[in-house]
Tab-separated table of C-alpha atoms and ligand atoms in Angstrom:
chain	number	residue	atom	x	y	z
C	1	MET	CA	0.000	0.000	0.000
C	2	PHE	CA	3.024	2.267	0.296
C	3	GLU	CA	5.681	2.891	-2.253
C	4	VAL	CA	9.198	3.866	-1.350
C	5	VAL	CA	10.999	6.909	-2.753
C	6	ILE	CA	14.769	7.154	-2.486
C	7	GLY	CA	17.365	9.674	-3.636
C	8	LEU	CA	21.094	9.293	-3.039
C	9	GLU	CA	23.938	11.680	-2.347
C	10	VAL	CA	27.315	10.056	-3.003
C	11	HIS	CA	30.563	11.707	-1.972
C	12	VAL	CA	33.426	10.467	-4.108
C	13	GLN	CA	36.971	11.322	-3.142
C	14	LEU	CA	38.846	12.196	-6.334
C	15	ASN	CA	42.283	10.598	-6.642
C	16	THR	CA	44.157	13.736	-7.588
C	17	LYS	CA	47.812	14.115	-6.647
C	18	THR	CA	47.224	17.315	-4.716
C	19	LYS	CA	44.380	18.892	-2.754
C	20	LEU	CA	41.545	20.951	-4.202
C	21	PHE	CA	42.909	24.433	-3.507
C	22	CYS	CA	46.559	23.949	-2.508
C	23	SER	CA	49.553	21.822	-3.456
C	24	CYS	CA	49.538	19.560	-0.395
C	25	PRO	CA	49.638	15.864	-1.316
C	26	THR	CA	46.475	13.815	-0.919
C	27	SER	CA	48.320	10.579	-0.135
C	28	PHE	CA	47.265	8.567	2.902
C	29	ASN	CA	49.230	7.168	5.805
C	30	HIS	CA	51.321	10.245	6.416
C	31	LYS	CA	51.956	11.414	9.954
C	32	GLN	CA	48.978	13.408	11.262
C	33	ASN	CA	48.846	17.101	10.322
C	34	THR	CA	51.859	16.942	8.010
C	35	ASN	CA	50.007	17.254	4.682
C	36	THR	CA	48.983	20.782	5.505
C	37	CYS	CA	49.790	24.352	4.518
C	38	PRO	CA	48.436	27.851	5.279
C	39	THR	CA	45.632	27.366	2.730
C	40	CYS	CA	44.187	24.083	3.987
C	41	LEU	CA	44.781	25.187	7.584
C	42	ALA	CA	42.774	28.325	6.704
C	43	LEU	CA	45.374	30.722	8.057
C	44	PRO	CA	44.467	34.386	7.460
C	45	GLY	CA	45.662	35.720	4.127
C	46	ALA	CA	46.185	32.374	2.398
C	47	LEU	CA	44.260	32.122	-0.862
C	48	PRO	CA	42.833	29.046	-2.593
C	49	VAL	CA	43.735	28.191	-6.200
C	50	LEU	CA	41.605	25.662	-8.065
C	51	ASN	CA	43.294	22.372	-9.023
C	52	LYS	CA	42.844	21.708	-12.752
C	53	GLU	CA	42.966	17.952	-12.279
C	54	VAL	CA	39.737	18.208	-10.279
C	55	VAL	CA	38.041	19.971	-13.179
C	56	HIS	CA	39.377	17.328	-15.558
C	57	LYS	CA	38.034	14.433	-13.496
C	58	SER	CA	34.672	16.122	-12.925
C	59	ILE	CA	34.233	16.568	-16.681
C	60	MET	CA	35.089	12.902	-17.244
C	61	LEU	CA	32.357	11.905	-14.807
C	62	GLY	CA	29.905	14.333	-16.420
C	63	THR	CA	30.630	12.841	-19.837
C	64	ALA	CA	30.220	9.288	-18.539
C	65	ILE	CA	26.764	9.988	-17.100
C	66	ASN	CA	25.563	11.901	-20.168
C	67	ALA	CA	25.291	15.144	-18.259
C	68	THR	CA	25.646	18.799	-19.117
C	69	VAL	CA	29.021	20.261	-18.198
C	70	ASN	CA	28.496	23.891	-17.260
C	71	ARG	CA	31.063	26.073	-19.019
C	72	THR	CA	30.947	28.378	-16.016
C	73	SER	CA	30.414	27.068	-12.523
C	74	ILE	CA	30.639	28.931	-9.255
C	75	PHE	CA	31.988	28.131	-5.802
C	76	ASP	CA	29.937	28.953	-2.734
C	77	ARG	CA	30.814	29.217	0.901
C	78	LYS	CA	28.760	27.049	3.263
C	79	SER	CA	29.173	28.050	6.877
C	80	TYR	CA	29.265	25.538	9.622
C	81	PHE	CA	31.376	25.064	12.658
C	82	TYR	CA	33.060	21.759	13.359
C	83	PRO	CA	36.517	21.199	14.847
C	84	ASP	CA	37.702	19.317	11.739
C	85	SER	CA	37.113	22.350	9.521
C	86	PRO	CA	39.554	25.115	10.472
C	87	SER	CA	37.934	27.720	8.195
C	88	ALA	CA	34.487	27.156	9.785
C	89	TYR	CA	33.073	26.954	6.282
C	90	GLN	CA	33.189	24.512	3.403
C	91	ILE	CA	33.798	25.558	-0.168
C	92	THR	CA	31.206	23.839	-2.361
C	93	GLN	CA	29.029	24.538	-5.420
C	94	LEU	CA	25.401	25.188	-4.517
C	95	TYR	CA	23.823	27.337	-7.195
C	96	THR	CA	25.829	26.419	-10.295
C	97	PRO	CA	27.547	23.049	-10.103
C	98	ILE	CA	30.039	21.896	-12.711
C	99	VAL	CA	27.870	18.958	-13.805
C	100	GLU	CA	24.060	18.867	-14.162
C	101	ASN	CA	21.235	16.745	-15.603
C	102	GLY	CA	22.831	13.396	-16.234
C	103	HIS	CA	21.490	9.895	-15.987
C	104	LEU	CA	22.610	6.344	-15.752
C	105	GLU	CA	20.984	3.040	-16.508
C	106	ILE	CA	20.653	0.231	-14.004
C	107	ASP	CA	19.835	-3.423	-14.667
C	108	LEU	CA	16.999	-4.816	-12.602
C	109	GLU	CA	16.654	-8.403	-11.377
C	110	ASP	CA	13.901	-9.167	-13.905
C	111	GLY	CA	16.207	-8.279	-16.787
C	112	THR	CA	14.688	-4.864	-17.511
C	113	LYS	CA	16.556	-1.577	-17.343
C	114	LYS	CA	15.679	1.599	-15.463
C	115	THR	CA	17.016	5.082	-15.998
C	116	ILE	CA	18.017	6.994	-12.870
C	117	ARG	CA	18.404	10.723	-13.324
C	118	VAL	CA	21.355	12.462	-11.761
C	119	ASN	CA	20.453	15.965	-10.687
C	120	ARG	CA	24.000	17.243	-10.318
C	121	ALA	CA	27.611	16.574	-9.453
C	122	HIS	CA	29.441	19.362	-7.691
C	123	ILE	CA	32.959	19.939	-6.469
C	124	GLU	CA	33.603	20.496	-2.771
C	125	ALA	CA	36.369	20.316	-0.197
C	126	ASP	CA	36.494	17.529	2.370
C	127	ALA	CA	36.965	18.188	6.087
C	128	GLY	CA	39.707	16.736	8.290
C	129	LYS	CA	39.104	13.951	10.767
C	130	ASN	CA	38.192	14.008	14.427
C	131	ILE	CA	39.788	11.158	16.308
C	132	HIS	CA	38.150	10.273	19.596
C	133	ASP	CA	40.597	8.672	21.981
C	134	GLY	CA	39.185	7.988	25.440
C	135	ASP	CA	38.576	11.306	27.168
C	136	ILE	CA	40.340	13.413	24.584
C	137	SER	CA	39.544	14.209	20.989
C	138	LYS	CA	42.182	14.988	18.412
C	139	VAL	CA	41.995	16.576	15.003
C	140	ASP	CA	43.951	15.423	11.960
C	141	LEU	CA	43.853	17.869	9.063
C	142	ASN	CA	45.657	15.764	6.465
C	143	ARG	CA	42.347	15.182	4.692
C	144	ALA	CA	41.152	18.796	5.016
C	145	GLY	CA	40.808	20.301	1.552
C	146	THR	CA	40.979	17.062	-0.425
C	147	PRO	CA	38.619	17.143	-3.401
C	148	LEU	CA	35.186	15.520	-3.357
C	149	LEU	CA	32.661	15.158	-6.108
C	150	GLU	CA	29.155	14.987	-4.634
C	151	ILE	CA	26.854	13.153	-7.021
C	152	VAL	CA	23.166	13.722	-6.288
C	153	SER	CA	20.473	11.527	-7.818
C	154	GLU	CA	16.838	12.464	-8.372
C	155	PRO	CA	14.418	10.529	-6.133
C	156	ASP	CA	13.974	7.865	-8.827
C	157	LEU	CA	14.881	4.777	-6.805
C	158	SER	CA	12.140	2.574	-5.356
C	159	ASN	CA	13.822	-0.068	-3.211
C	160	GLY	CA	17.071	-1.351	-1.734
C	161	ASP	CA	17.912	-3.532	-4.737
C	162	GLU	CA	17.672	-0.567	-7.096
C	163	VAL	CA	19.806	1.478	-4.730
C	164	VAL	CA	22.526	-1.162	-4.711
C	165	ALA	CA	22.350	-1.541	-8.516
C	166	TYR	CA	22.734	2.239	-8.895
C	167	LEU	CA	25.639	2.403	-6.462
C	168	LYS	CA	27.423	-0.507	-8.108
C	169	LYS	CA	27.010	1.093	-11.515
C	170	LEU	CA	28.297	4.441	-10.283
C	171	HIS	CA	31.129	2.745	-8.434
C	172	SER	CA	32.174	0.812	-11.507
C	173	ILE	CA	32.073	3.949	-13.698
C	174	ILE	CA	34.372	5.762	-11.270
C	175	ARG	CA	36.808	2.848	-11.293
C	176	TYR	CA	36.704	2.577	-15.098
C	177	LEU	CA	37.407	6.301	-15.386
C	178	ASP	CA	40.063	5.928	-12.694
C	179	ILE	CA	39.010	9.184	-11.061
C	180	GLY	CA	38.784	7.730	-7.548
C	181	ASP	CA	39.450	4.589	-5.482
C	182	ALA	CA	35.787	4.472	-4.481
C	183	ASN	CA	36.505	2.348	-1.446
C	184	MET	CA	33.470	2.308	0.836
C	185	GLN	CA	35.281	0.979	3.905
C	186	GLU	CA	38.016	3.584	3.625
C	187	GLY	CA	35.500	6.378	3.127
C	188	SER	CA	36.381	7.358	-0.414
C	189	PHE	CA	32.817	6.495	-1.549
C	190	ARG	CA	30.350	7.764	1.064
C	191	VAL	CA	26.635	7.360	0.657
C	192	ASP	CA	23.754	9.322	2.211
C	193	VAL	CA	20.345	7.788	1.633
C	194	ASN	CA	17.208	9.969	1.509
C	195	VAL	CA	14.079	7.930	2.176
C	196	SER	CA	10.373	8.723	2.106
C	197	ILE	CA	7.175	6.750	1.610
C	198	ARG	CA	3.860	7.591	-0.035
C	199	PRO	CA	0.560	5.842	-0.745
C	200	LYS	CA	0.868	3.793	-3.927
C	201	GLY	CA	0.055	5.853	-6.993
C	202	ASP	CA	0.425	9.206	-5.205
C	203	LYS	CA	2.762	11.462	-7.195
C	204	LYS	CA	3.500	13.883	-4.385
C	205	LEU	CA	6.816	13.682	-2.515
C	206	TYR	CA	6.463	13.277	1.241
C	207	THR	CA	8.871	14.121	4.025
C	208	ARG	CA	12.339	12.688	3.445
C	209	VAL	CA	14.678	11.433	6.116
C	210	GLU	CA	18.402	11.394	5.416
C	211	VAL	CA	20.328	8.369	6.702
C	212	LYS	CA	24.016	9.085	6.783
C	213	ASN	CA	27.360	7.385	6.201
C	214	ILE	CA	26.551	3.716	5.965
C	215	ASN	CA	29.627	1.830	4.857
C	216	SER	CA	28.476	-1.298	3.049
C	217	PHE	CA	25.841	-2.298	0.488
C	218	LYS	CA	24.409	-4.793	2.938
C	219	PHE	CA	23.876	-2.173	5.634
C	220	ILE	CA	22.464	0.310	3.137
C	221	GLN	CA	19.768	-2.216	2.298
C	222	LYS	CA	19.079	-2.922	5.948
C	223	ALA	CA	18.971	0.766	6.828
C	224	ILE	CA	16.397	1.372	4.087
C	225	GLU	CA	14.329	-1.545	5.301
C	226	VAL	CA	14.122	-0.387	8.926
C	227	GLU	CA	13.619	3.258	7.999
C	228	VAL	CA	10.747	2.379	5.650
C	229	GLN	CA	9.256	0.252	8.391
C	230	ARG	CA	9.510	3.102	10.901
C	231	GLN	CA	7.788	5.516	8.530
C	232	SER	CA	5.049	3.045	7.506
C	233	GLU	CA	4.260	2.157	11.092
C	234	ALA	CA	3.998	5.824	12.026
C	235	TRP	CA	1.625	6.322	9.091
C	236	GLU	CA	-0.562	3.344	9.988
C	237	ASP	CA	-0.708	4.437	13.628
C	238	GLY	CA	-1.806	7.914	12.571
C	239	LEU	CA	1.429	9.374	13.950
C	240	TYR	CA	3.145	10.290	10.670
C	241	GLU	CA	2.862	14.048	11.215
C	242	ASP	CA	4.220	13.764	14.753
C	243	GLU	CA	7.054	11.315	14.244
C	244	ILE	CA	8.343	11.801	10.734
C	245	PHE	CA	10.060	15.058	9.945
C	246	GLN	CA	12.977	16.159	7.817
C	247	GLU	CA	16.067	15.229	9.773
C	248	THR	CA	19.382	13.405	9.591
C	249	ARG	CA	19.471	9.969	11.177
C	250	LEU	CA	22.271	7.507	11.841
C	251	TYR	CA	21.997	3.796	11.162
C	252	ASP	CA	23.055	1.604	14.088
C	253	GLN	CA	24.331	-1.743	12.754
C	254	ASP	CA	24.173	-3.530	16.087
C	255	LYS	CA	20.619	-2.563	16.948
C	256	ASN	CA	19.466	-2.485	13.312
C	257	GLU	CA	17.659	0.828	13.772
C	258	THR	CA	17.973	4.452	12.684
C	259	ARG	CA	18.435	7.138	15.321
C	260	SER	CA	18.034	10.881	15.196
C	261	MET	CA	21.388	12.639	14.775
C	262	ARG	CA	20.333	16.212	14.203
C	263	GLY	CA	17.486	18.161	12.718
C	264	LYS	CA	18.197	18.958	9.089
C	265	GLU	CA	19.470	22.479	8.722
C	266	GLU	CA	17.657	24.676	6.278
C	267	ALA	CA	19.763	26.244	3.538
C	268	ALA	CA	19.450	29.549	5.400
C	269	ASP	CA	21.339	28.140	8.381
C	270	TYR	CA	24.366	27.610	6.200
C	271	ARG	CA	24.392	31.255	5.068
C	272	TYR	CA	25.549	30.326	1.593
C	273	PHE	CA	27.179	33.041	-0.479
C	274	PRO	CA	29.517	33.070	-3.495
C	275	GLU	CA	33.088	32.342	-2.401
C	276	PRO	CA	34.878	35.689	-2.653
C	277	ASP	CA	38.403	34.220	-2.747
C	278	LEU	CA	37.881	32.231	-5.945
C	279	LEU	CA	37.213	33.058	-9.581
C	280	LYS	CA	34.446	31.342	-11.467
C	281	CYS	CA	35.457	27.956	-12.827
C	282	VAL	CA	35.540	28.381	-16.604
C	283	VAL	CA	35.764	25.402	-18.934
C	284	THR	CA	37.187	26.423	-22.323
C	285	ASP	CA	36.521	24.614	-25.629
C	286	GLU	CA	39.984	23.126	-25.490
C	287	MET	CA	39.515	21.812	-21.952
C	288	MET	CA	36.130	20.409	-22.920
C	289	GLU	CA	37.570	18.540	-25.863
C	290	LEU	CA	40.538	17.193	-23.957
C	291	TYR	CA	38.801	16.302	-20.716
C	292	SER	CA	35.717	14.656	-22.202
C	293	LYS	CA	37.807	11.872	-23.708
C	294	ILE	CA	36.940	8.844	-21.626
C	295	PRO	CA	37.759	5.136	-21.842
C	296	GLU	CA	35.202	2.475	-22.735
C	297	LEU	CA	32.607	2.163	-19.941
C	298	PRO	CA	31.293	-1.055	-18.374
C	299	ASP	CA	28.026	-1.245	-20.357
C	300	GLU	CA	29.709	-0.590	-23.694
C	301	LYS	CA	32.365	-3.131	-22.899
C	302	ARG	CA	29.750	-5.688	-21.965
C	303	ASP	CA	27.834	-5.151	-25.211
C	304	ARG	CA	31.046	-5.379	-27.205
C	305	PHE	CA	32.084	-8.641	-25.525
C	306	ILE	CA	28.680	-10.133	-26.319
C	307	LYS	CA	28.981	-9.131	-29.970
C	308	GLU	CA	32.663	-9.771	-30.503
C	309	TYR	CA	33.118	-12.975	-28.540
C	310	GLY	CA	29.597	-14.389	-28.537
C	311	MET	CA	29.582	-14.343	-24.723
C	312	ASN	CA	26.285	-14.652	-22.905
C	313	ASP	CA	24.812	-11.713	-20.989
C	314	TYR	CA	25.642	-13.183	-17.629
C	315	ASN	CA	29.331	-13.865	-18.245
C	316	ALA	CA	29.848	-10.560	-20.042
C	317	GLY	CA	28.227	-8.846	-17.045
C	318	VAL	CA	30.443	-10.636	-14.545
C	319	ILE	CA	33.624	-9.915	-16.509
C	320	THR	CA	32.867	-6.209	-16.965
C	321	SER	CA	31.514	-5.581	-13.460
C	322	SER	CA	34.956	-4.515	-12.302
C	323	VAL	CA	37.613	-2.741	-14.307
C	324	GLU	CA	40.349	-4.998	-12.902
C	325	MET	CA	38.515	-8.110	-14.093
C	326	ALA	CA	37.771	-6.614	-17.520
C	327	HIS	CA	41.388	-5.628	-18.087
C	328	PHE	CA	42.617	-9.008	-16.857
C	329	PHE	CA	40.294	-10.734	-19.320
C	330	GLU	CA	41.308	-8.500	-22.219
C	331	THR	CA	44.978	-9.251	-21.586
C	332	MET	CA	44.215	-12.991	-21.564
C	333	MET	CA	42.388	-12.647	-24.880
C	334	GLN	CA	45.478	-11.133	-26.471
C	335	GLU	CA	47.109	-14.549	-26.422
C	336	GLU	CA	46.565	-16.055	-29.858
C	337	GLY	CA	43.937	-18.752	-30.193
C	338	VAL	CA	42.339	-18.226	-26.777
C	339	THR	CA	38.555	-18.545	-26.751
C	340	ALA	CA	36.378	-16.345	-24.540
C	341	LYS	CA	34.783	-19.451	-23.073
C	342	THR	CA	38.076	-20.873	-21.784
C	343	ALA	CA	39.347	-17.483	-20.617
C	344	THR	CA	36.086	-16.776	-18.766
C	345	SER	CA	36.025	-20.034	-16.842
C	346	LEU	CA	39.715	-19.943	-16.010
C	347	LEU	CA	39.367	-16.383	-14.732
C	348	THR	CA	35.981	-16.302	-13.003
C	349	VAL	CA	35.901	-19.845	-11.643
C	350	GLU	CA	39.418	-21.213	-11.342
C	351	LEU	CA	41.556	-18.183	-10.552
C	352	GLN	CA	38.922	-16.282	-8.535
C	353	GLY	CA	38.224	-19.432	-6.546
C	354	ARG	CA	41.888	-19.683	-5.636
C	355	LEU	CA	42.386	-16.058	-4.542
C	356	LYS	CA	41.916	-16.100	-0.803
C	357	GLY	CA	42.175	-13.480	1.915
C	358	ASP	CA	43.908	-10.320	0.745
C	359	ALA	CA	44.719	-11.767	-2.664
C	360	ASN	CA	42.957	-10.127	-5.576
C	361	LEU	CA	43.387	-9.727	-9.311
C	362	SER	CA	45.901	-6.905	-8.998
C	363	ASN	CA	48.289	-8.877	-6.782
C	364	SER	CA	47.449	-12.363	-8.044
C	365	PRO	CA	50.473	-14.699	-8.144
C	366	VAL	CA	49.338	-15.729	-11.629
C	367	ASP	CA	49.051	-12.653	-13.827
C	368	ALA	CA	46.833	-12.165	-16.854
C	369	GLN	CA	49.534	-13.078	-19.360
C	370	LYS	CA	50.286	-16.349	-17.661
C	371	LEU	CA	46.629	-17.281	-17.258
C	372	GLY	CA	46.105	-16.360	-20.913
C	373	PHE	CA	48.896	-18.718	-21.873
C	374	LEU	CA	47.344	-21.477	-19.790
C	375	ALA	CA	44.042	-20.869	-21.615
C	376	LYS	CA	45.904	-21.178	-24.899
C	377	ARG	CA	47.224	-24.575	-23.822
C	378	ILE	CA	43.666	-25.750	-23.210
C	379	ASP	CA	42.376	-24.349	-26.478
C	380	ASP	CA	45.219	-25.808	-28.582
C	381	LYS	CA	44.480	-29.140	-26.865
C	382	THR	CA	47.913	-29.507	-25.298
C	383	ILE	CA	46.199	-30.190	-21.966
C	384	SER	CA	42.662	-30.937	-20.825
C	385	GLY	CA	40.600	-28.515	-18.781
C	386	LYS	CA	41.011	-30.849	-15.837
C	387	ALA	CA	44.799	-30.888	-16.158
C	388	ALA	CA	44.773	-27.076	-16.336
C	389	LYS	CA	43.434	-26.977	-12.785
C	390	GLU	CA	46.449	-28.935	-11.579
C	391	VAL	CA	48.787	-26.650	-13.481
C	392	LEU	CA	47.080	-23.629	-11.948
C	393	ASP	CA	47.386	-25.054	-8.441
C	394	LYS	CA	51.137	-25.348	-9.001
C	395	LEU	CA	51.404	-21.855	-10.521
C	396	MET	CA	49.619	-20.341	-7.527
C	397	GLN	CA	52.359	-21.674	-5.267
C	398	GLU	CA	55.431	-21.081	-7.386
C	399	ASN	CA	56.470	-18.603	-10.008
C	400	LEU	CA	56.978	-21.082	-12.848
C	401	GLU	CA	56.338	-21.185	-16.598
C	402	VAL	CA	53.166	-22.861	-17.860
C	403	ASP	CA	54.869	-25.220	-20.313
C	404	GLY	CA	57.476	-26.242	-17.754
C	405	VAL	CA	54.763	-27.231	-15.271
C	406	ILE	CA	52.816	-29.166	-17.919
C	407	GLU	CA	56.007	-31.044	-18.765
C	408	ALA	CA	57.026	-31.673	-15.160
C	409	LEU	CA	53.583	-32.988	-14.175
C	410	GLY	CA	53.346	-35.106	-17.329
C	411	LEU	CA	49.998	-33.612	-18.260
C	412	LYS	CA	50.440	-33.296	-21.983
C	413	GLN	CA	47.457	-34.773	-23.773
C	414	VAL	CA	48.096	-37.429	-26.347
C	415	THR	CA	46.453	-36.157	-29.509
C	416	ASP	CA	48.621	-38.387	-31.617
C	417	THR	CA	45.860	-40.609	-33.002
C	418	GLY	CA	48.263	-43.480	-33.655
C	419	ALA	CA	49.053	-43.782	-29.942
C	420	ILE	CA	45.393	-43.541	-28.964
C	421	GLU	CA	44.422	-46.116	-31.572
C	422	ALA	CA	46.926	-48.544	-30.143
C	423	ILE	CA	45.456	-48.184	-26.648
C	424	CYS	CA	41.922	-48.588	-28.010
C	425	ASP	CA	42.930	-51.780	-29.792
C	426	GLU	CA	44.399	-53.156	-26.572
C	427	ILE	CA	41.264	-52.392	-24.560
C	428	ILE	CA	38.996	-53.886	-27.221
C	429	ALA	CA	41.108	-57.020	-27.392
C	430	ALA	CA	41.099	-57.400	-23.598
C	431	ASN	CA	37.288	-57.201	-23.313
C	432	PRO	CA	35.738	-59.432	-25.993
C	433	GLN	CA	32.550	-60.072	-23.957
C	434	LYS	CA	31.851	-56.401	-23.434
C	435	VAL	CA	32.429	-55.744	-27.121
C	436	GLU	CA	29.852	-58.370	-27.959
C	437	GLN	CA	27.317	-56.910	-25.526
C	438	TYR	CA	27.908	-53.405	-26.865
C	439	GLN	CA	27.488	-54.470	-30.427
C	440	GLY	CA	24.389	-56.399	-29.384
C	441	GLY	CA	22.750	-53.117	-28.379
C	442	LYS	CA	23.994	-52.336	-24.860
C	443	GLU	CA	25.098	-48.837	-25.810
C	444	LYS	CA	25.665	-47.753	-22.242
C	445	LEU	CA	28.904	-49.732	-22.348
C	446	PHE	CA	30.485	-47.052	-24.529
C	447	GLY	CA	31.346	-45.112	-21.399
C	448	PHE	CA	33.156	-48.132	-20.043
C	449	PHE	CA	35.466	-48.246	-23.059
C	450	VAL	CA	36.175	-44.525	-22.911
C	451	GLY	CA	36.953	-44.874	-19.221
C	452	GLN	CA	39.320	-47.766	-19.774
C	453	VAL	CA	41.219	-45.966	-22.529
C	454	MET	CA	41.527	-42.794	-20.453
C	455	LYS	CA	42.758	-44.856	-17.524
C	456	ALA	CA	45.289	-46.724	-19.641
C	457	SER	CA	46.593	-43.403	-20.972
C	458	LYS	CA	46.768	-42.065	-17.394
C	459	GLY	CA	44.309	-39.344	-18.364
C	460	SER	CA	46.535	-37.943	-21.031
C	461	ALA	CA	44.502	-38.969	-24.072
C	462	ASN	CA	42.387	-36.277	-25.669
C	463	PRO	CA	38.831	-37.411	-24.780
C	464	GLN	CA	37.393	-36.149	-28.042
C	465	ALA	CA	39.862	-38.201	-30.049
C	466	VAL	CA	39.193	-41.260	-27.878
C	467	ASN	CA	35.461	-40.930	-28.526
C	468	GLU	CA	35.901	-40.681	-32.263
C	469	ILE	CA	38.351	-43.558	-32.549
C	470	LEU	CA	36.316	-45.904	-30.326
C	471	LYS	CA	33.133	-45.098	-32.266
C	472	ALA	CA	34.889	-46.012	-35.488
C	473	LYS	CA	36.428	-49.188	-34.129
C	474	LEU	CA	33.374	-50.519	-32.277
C	475	GLY	CA	31.041	-49.676	-35.132
U	501	ADP	P1	19.997	18.726	0.466
U	501	ADP	O1	21.117	19.361	-0.298
U	501	ADP	O2	19.396	19.607	1.469
U	501	ADP	O3	20.388	17.409	1.059
U	501	ADP	P2	18.637	18.116	-2.075
U	501	ADP	O4	17.478	18.814	-2.642
U	501	ADP	O5	19.937	18.275	-2.757
U	501	ADP	O6	18.768	18.462	-0.543
U	501	ADP	O7	18.244	16.570	-2.059
U	501	ADP	C1	19.033	15.608	-1.519
U	501	ADP	C2	18.567	14.254	-1.970
U	501	ADP	O8	17.268	13.941	-1.484
U	501	ADP	C3	18.488	14.061	-3.463
U	501	ADP	O9	19.155	12.865	-3.784
U	501	ADP	C4	17.016	13.937	-3.750
U	501	ADP	O10	16.766	13.068	-4.821
U	501	ADP	C5	16.492	13.349	-2.474
U	501	ADP	N1	15.090	13.636	-2.202
U	501	ADP	C6	14.461	14.820	-2.286
U	501	ADP	N2	13.175	14.696	-1.899
U	501	ADP	C7	12.989	13.402	-1.543
U	501	ADP	C8	11.871	12.656	-1.042
U	501	ADP	N3	10.690	13.191	-0.792
U	501	ADP	N4	12.068	11.340	-0.791
U	501	ADP	C9	13.258	10.764	-0.988
U	501	ADP	N5	14.327	11.415	-1.453
U	501	ADP	C10	14.206	12.724	-1.733
U	502	MG	MG1	22.543	16.863	1.271
U	503	ZN	ZN1	47.440	22.566	1.907
């Protein structure tokens, strides 16, 4: 009887070398308060200068989500007082953001697609970090002034699954563009979820509640679930007006509930005004042309794989879901004679299944070239798919060459038909009764002969060749 309305605000930390308005490095793991200067410490007289790399990366994102890139955008000052912001204001873009009116497409469970509109993406400066340590609180300003892109969707999402699909798509686009790490746990991809409900069919938007900083897809879904439940119950109990108002709430993982954090400030509380220390951000024709060049995106890559390699939707989707996987696969395919089918199963089943703990595709002991070569050895019938698993096990432990391991483990398939024929003749001669039964119509016995030949060859005979030769010999 209710439908759910959700809009998302995603803060993406851009992976620029230096901060948004100064030349301090953005790298992590430095000693506290060392990546700072008069500008990001907001000392009097220090002036901000816009980092061009931020403009570049924002335009790439805008291009990827089919948005308008504003040729002139403006920075605004948003006042608020927190200890981790030494200026007591944040520089952001309220009235004229750099990117507006985009959209992206998500794939729903039932196979259909849905378009989610993106209202805007604007540039803003991040705050530092408050570190609470027993009775004392400390402030680390290394992060203060690092660049964020806040990407704001329209309220087009209707449930937790759509939210996760949207976030995964956005996440993957950012990784493909390589404009950010987009690591949820480390806070470089932070999601605020705005949730409201309304009677089914009603077009009006009701009061939204913002649930902040939830750091996994699983908890985002849970947070939506409990928040929707809270709002629906209030409605059914006739308490909607009293209990549901525009505010910011925190999701508590342990109690699985949302809790009021603060009433939502009105724009007036922030006393926004155009930032007087900065010029307008102007994007010239040349910048536009240069910065809107972007690499192939996940959806395009998926469609191309389906067309070019005859892959099915599912596999193409799995392979292109992460940029690391897609690049790994493409490197494997560069090996001559490798089929997409072999490369896909070696990569998604065999290698992925063997990467445990901290191991992932970027630090895998078997790199894409080596796995591609192993795929080639399956496809040129040097070894069977089964033998390849043994070879891979060995390669995961030791840095060895594929052919050397095949040789050492004696896994080379016998495709020499003469040798296979000789074994077949032996097996047929040793089992005259079974041959009679088979020829008398007991066709199930064919498997027995194949099994015997494979066993006699110690698994090295090419099964396809064995099948063909036995068929011919047994009639
Ligand atoms: P603010 O900047 O104050 O957070 P915005 O107008 O930028 O407000 O909206 C923030 C987010 O809230 C957007 O993602 C938008 O889609 C979403 N939103 C707005 N109204 C609703 C609503 N009634 N229900 C759910 N989400 C909403
Ligand atoms: Mg907001
Ligand atoms: Zn600085």
